[in-house]
């Protein structure tokens, strides 16, 4: 009986180990995928921020009346690019830090949208080559942001599903101490999208 009991215990232990091993590779793989997708999100938001100085030059040369609105964009850009609100891989489990990052990016998007709406009053500015180039770059960047956010959220969904699903959840809890990641969610619908402007001059 002792040998049988020992055999059963060993068999159960081996089975438990085998089950838990299912999460040894799948959990970190899903985690690293989500972190890589997040790096793309941050890179695309930074790309948008890097476009602001170009807009600043164009607006200051042709629409000085919009200085206050432009200053709001500049201040929002400074806030959105502060090192302390940028998220490292380990911060993706922290809802408060994600909310702080989201809010800063959405503030910048909102300020930028208000400025671009104001620009509608300046057909001579909209007809400038530099402004047209900026709008083309901005549109491409906003599309990149939308795609990278979608890809990140999908990677988060897959990771969160993995750590909650048997048998991976065993390894996730026992071996990795895995915690759910936080998706990127816009507070305001369309907050990251620049308005579509009529690039034709009023002479048209």
CSV table of C-alpha atoms in Angstrom, one decimal:
chain,number,residue,atom,x,y,z
A,1,UNK,CA,0.0,0.0,0.0
A,2,UNK,CA,2.8,2.4,0.8
A,3,UNK,CA,4.4,1.8,-2.6
A,4,UNK,CA,1.0,2.2,-4.3
A,5,UNK,CA,0.4,5.4,-2.4
A,6,UNK,CA,3.8,6.7,-3.2
A,7,UNK,CA,3.3,5.8,-6.8
A,8,UNK,CA,0.0,7.6,-6.9
A,9,UNK,CA,1.4,10.7,-5.3
A,10,UNK,CA,4.3,10.7,-7.7
A,11,UNK,CA,1.9,10.3,-10.6
A,12,UNK,CA,-0.3,13.1,-9.4
A,13,UNK,CA,2.7,15.3,-8.9
A,14,UNK,CA,4.0,14.6,-12.4
A,15,UNK,CA,0.5,15.3,-13.8
A,16,UNK,CA,0.3,18.6,-11.9
A,17,UNK,CA,3.7,19.6,-13.1
A,18,UNK,CA,2.9,18.7,-16.7
A,19,UNK,CA,-0.3,20.8,-16.5
A,20,UNK,CA,1.4,23.8,-15.0
A,21,UNK,CA,4.1,23.6,-17.6
A,22,UNK,CA,1.6,24.5,-20.2
A,23,UNK,CA,1.9,28.1,-19.1
A,24,UNK,CA,5.7,28.2,-18.9
A,25,UNK,CA,6.1,29.3,-22.4
A,26,UNK,CA,2.7,30.6,-23.5
A,27,UNK,CA,2.4,33.2,-20.7
A,28,UNK,CA,5.7,35.0,-21.2
A,29,UNK,CA,5.3,34.7,-25.0
A,30,UNK,CA,1.9,36.5,-24.8
A,31,UNK,CA,3.3,39.0,-22.4
A,32,UNK,CA,6.3,39.9,-24.6
A,33,UNK,CA,4.0,40.2,-27.6
A,34,UNK,CA,1.8,42.7,-25.8
A,35,UNK,CA,4.8,44.7,-24.6
A,36,UNK,CA,6.2,44.8,-28.2
A,37,UNK,CA,2.8,46.1,-29.4
A,38,UNK,CA,2.8,48.8,-26.7
A,39,UNK,CA,6.2,50.0,-27.9
A,40,UNK,CA,4.6,50.6,-31.3
A,41,UNK,CA,1.8,52.6,-29.6
A,42,UNK,CA,4.3,54.8,-27.8
A,43,UNK,CA,6.4,55.3,-31.0
A,44,UNK,CA,3.4,56.4,-33.0
A,45,UNK,CA,2.2,58.9,-30.3
A,46,UNK,CA,5.8,60.3,-30.2
A,47,UNK,CA,5.7,60.6,-34.0
A,48,UNK,CA,2.6,62.7,-33.7
A,49,UNK,CA,4.2,64.9,-31.0
A,50,UNK,CA,7.3,65.3,-33.2
A,51,UNK,CA,5.1,66.9,-35.9
A,52,UNK,CA,3.9,69.7,-33.7
A,53,UNK,CA,6.9,72.0,-34.2
A,54,UNK,CA,6.3,72.0,-37.9
A,55,UNK,CA,2.7,73.1,-37.4
A,56,UNK,CA,3.9,75.7,-34.9
A,57,UNK,CA,6.1,77.4,-37.5
A,58,UNK,CA,3.3,77.4,-40.1
A,59,UNK,CA,0.7,78.8,-37.8
A,60,UNK,CA,3.0,81.5,-36.3
A,61,UNK,CA,3.8,82.8,-39.8
A,62,UNK,CA,0.3,83.0,-41.1
A,63,UNK,CA,-2.2,83.0,-38.2
A,64,UNK,CA,-0.8,84.8,-35.2
A,65,UNK,CA,-4.3,85.3,-33.9
A,66,UNK,CA,-4.4,81.7,-33.1
A,67,UNK,CA,-1.4,82.0,-30.7
A,68,UNK,CA,-3.4,81.1,-27.6
A,69,UNK,CA,-4.8,77.9,-29.3
A,70,UNK,CA,-1.4,77.1,-30.5
A,71,UNK,CA,0.0,77.5,-27.0
A,72,UNK,CA,-2.5,75.0,-25.7
A,73,UNK,CA,-1.2,72.5,-28.2
A,74,UNK,CA,2.4,73.2,-27.2
A,75,UNK,CA,1.5,72.8,-23.5
A,76,UNK,CA,-0.4,69.6,-24.2
A,77,UNK,CA,2.5,68.2,-26.2
A,78,UNK,CA,4.9,69.0,-23.3
A,79,UNK,CA,2.6,67.2,-20.9
A,80,UNK,CA,2.1,64.2,-23.2
A,81,UNK,CA,5.9,63.7,-23.7
A,82,UNK,CA,6.9,64.0,-20.0
A,83,UNK,CA,9.2,61.0,-19.1
A,84,UNK,CA,7.3,60.3,-15.9
A,85,UNK,CA,4.1,59.4,-17.7
A,86,UNK,CA,5.7,57.1,-20.3
A,87,UNK,CA,4.9,53.5,-19.6
A,88,UNK,CA,7.5,50.7,-19.3
A,89,UNK,CA,6.5,47.1,-19.9
A,90,UNK,CA,5.9,46.5,-16.2
A,91,UNK,CA,3.5,49.5,-16.0
A,92,UNK,CA,1.0,47.9,-18.4
A,93,UNK,CA,-0.6,46.2,-15.4
A,94,UNK,CA,-1.3,49.5,-13.7
A,95,UNK,CA,-4.7,51.1,-14.5
A,96,UNK,CA,-3.8,54.4,-12.9
A,97,UNK,CA,-0.6,54.8,-15.0
A,98,UNK,CA,-2.4,53.8,-18.2
A,99,UNK,CA,-5.2,56.3,-17.4
A,100,UNK,CA,-2.6,59.1,-16.9
A,101,UNK,CA,-1.0,58.3,-20.3
A,102,UNK,CA,-4.3,58.1,-22.0
A,103,UNK,CA,-5.5,61.4,-20.6
A,104,UNK,CA,-2.3,63.2,-21.7
A,105,UNK,CA,-2.5,61.9,-25.2
A,106,UNK,CA,-6.2,62.7,-25.5
A,107,UNK,CA,-5.6,66.3,-24.2
A,108,UNK,CA,-3.0,66.7,-27.0
A,109,UNK,CA,-5.4,65.3,-29.5
A,110,UNK,CA,-8.2,67.6,-28.4
A,111,UNK,CA,-6.0,70.7,-28.4
A,112,UNK,CA,-4.6,69.8,-31.9
A,113,UNK,CA,-8.2,69.3,-33.2
A,114,UNK,CA,-9.3,72.7,-31.9
A,115,UNK,CA,-6.4,74.4,-33.6
A,116,UNK,CA,-7.0,72.7,-36.9
A,117,UNK,CA,-10.6,73.7,-36.8
A,118,UNK,CA,-9.5,77.3,-36.2
A,119,UNK,CA,-7.3,77.0,-39.3
A,120,UNK,CA,-10.4,76.7,-41.4
A,121,UNK,CA,-10.6,80.5,-41.2
A,122,UNK,CA,-7.3,81.0,-43.0
A,123,UNK,CA,-7.5,79.8,-46.6
A,124,UNK,CA,-4.1,81.3,-47.3
A,125,UNK,CA,-2.5,79.1,-44.6
A,126,UNK,CA,-4.3,76.0,-45.8
A,127,UNK,CA,-3.0,76.6,-49.3
A,128,UNK,CA,0.6,76.6,-48.1
A,129,UNK,CA,2.7,73.6,-49.2
A,130,UNK,CA,4.1,73.2,-45.7
A,131,UNK,CA,0.7,73.0,-44.1
A,132,UNK,CA,-0.5,70.5,-46.7
A,133,UNK,CA,2.6,68.4,-46.0
A,134,UNK,CA,1.9,68.6,-42.3
A,135,UNK,CA,-1.7,67.4,-42.8
A,136,UNK,CA,-0.6,64.5,-44.9
A,137,UNK,CA,1.9,63.4,-42.3
A,138,UNK,CA,-0.6,63.9,-39.5
A,139,UNK,CA,-3.3,61.8,-41.3
A,140,UNK,CA,-0.8,59.0,-41.8
A,141,UNK,CA,0.3,59.2,-38.2
A,142,UNK,CA,-3.3,59.1,-36.8
A,143,UNK,CA,-3.9,56.0,-39.0
A,144,UNK,CA,-0.7,54.4,-37.5
A,145,UNK,CA,-1.9,55.2,-34.0
A,146,UNK,CA,-5.3,53.7,-34.6
A,147,UNK,CA,-3.7,50.5,-36.0
A,148,UNK,CA,-1.1,50.2,-33.3
A,149,UNK,CA,-3.6,50.7,-30.5
A,150,UNK,CA,-5.9,48.1,-32.1
A,151,UNK,CA,-3.0,45.7,-32.3
A,152,UNK,CA,-2.0,46.3,-28.7
A,153,UNK,CA,-5.5,45.9,-27.4
A,154,UNK,CA,-5.7,42.6,-29.2
A,155,UNK,CA,-2.4,41.4,-27.8
A,156,UNK,CA,-3.7,42.4,-24.3
A,157,UNK,CA,-6.9,40.5,-24.9
A,158,UNK,CA,-4.9,37.4,-25.9
A,159,UNK,CA,-2.6,37.7,-22.9
A,160,UNK,CA,-5.4,38.2,-20.4
A,161,UNK,CA,-7.3,35.3,-21.9
A,162,UNK,CA,-4.2,33.1,-21.6
A,163,UNK,CA,-3.6,33.8,-17.9
A,164,UNK,CA,-7.2,33.1,-17.1
A,165,UNK,CA,-7.7,29.9,-19.1
A,166,UNK,CA,-6.9,26.4,-17.9
A,167,UNK,CA,-4.3,25.0,-17.9
A,168,UNK,CA,-2.2,28.1,-18.6
A,169,UNK,CA,-3.7,29.8,-15.6
A,170,UNK,CA,-1.9,27.4,-13.3
A,171,UNK,CA,1.5,28.3,-14.6
A,172,UNK,CA,0.5,31.9,-14.8
A,173,UNK,CA,-0.3,32.1,-11.1
A,174,UNK,CA,2.2,29.6,-9.6
A,175,UNK,CA,5.3,30.3,-11.8
A,176,UNK,CA,4.9,33.8,-13.3
A,177,UNK,CA,2.6,35.6,-10.9
A,178,UNK,CA,1.0,37.0,-13.9
A,179,UNK,CA,-1.4,40.0,-13.6
A,180,UNK,CA,-3.9,41.2,-16.2
A,181,UNK,CA,-2.7,44.0,-18.6
A,182,UNK,CA,-4.7,47.2,-19.2
A,183,UNK,CA,-6.0,48.0,-22.7
A,184,UNK,CA,-5.8,51.5,-24.2
A,185,UNK,CA,-9.2,53.0,-24.2
A,186,UNK,CA,-10.1,56.4,-25.5
A,187,UNK,CA,-12.2,58.4,-23.0
A,188,UNK,CA,-13.8,60.4,-25.8
A,189,UNK,CA,-14.9,58.7,-29.0
A,190,UNK,CA,-12.6,59.9,-31.8
A,191,UNK,CA,-10.3,61.7,-29.5
A,192,UNK,CA,-7.3,60.6,-31.3
A,193,UNK,CA,-8.5,61.5,-34.8
A,194,UNK,CA,-7.7,64.8,-36.4
A,195,UNK,CA,-10.6,66.6,-38.1
A,196,UNK,CA,-10.9,66.4,-41.9
A,197,UNK,CA,-10.2,69.8,-43.3
A,198,UNK,CA,-11.1,71.2,-46.7
A,199,UNK,CA,-7.6,71.8,-48.1
A,200,UNK,CA,-9.0,73.9,-51.0
A,201,UNK,CA,-8.6,77.7,-50.8
A,202,UNK,CA,-11.7,79.8,-50.6
A,203,UNK,CA,-10.9,80.9,-54.2
A,204,UNK,CA,-12.0,77.5,-55.3
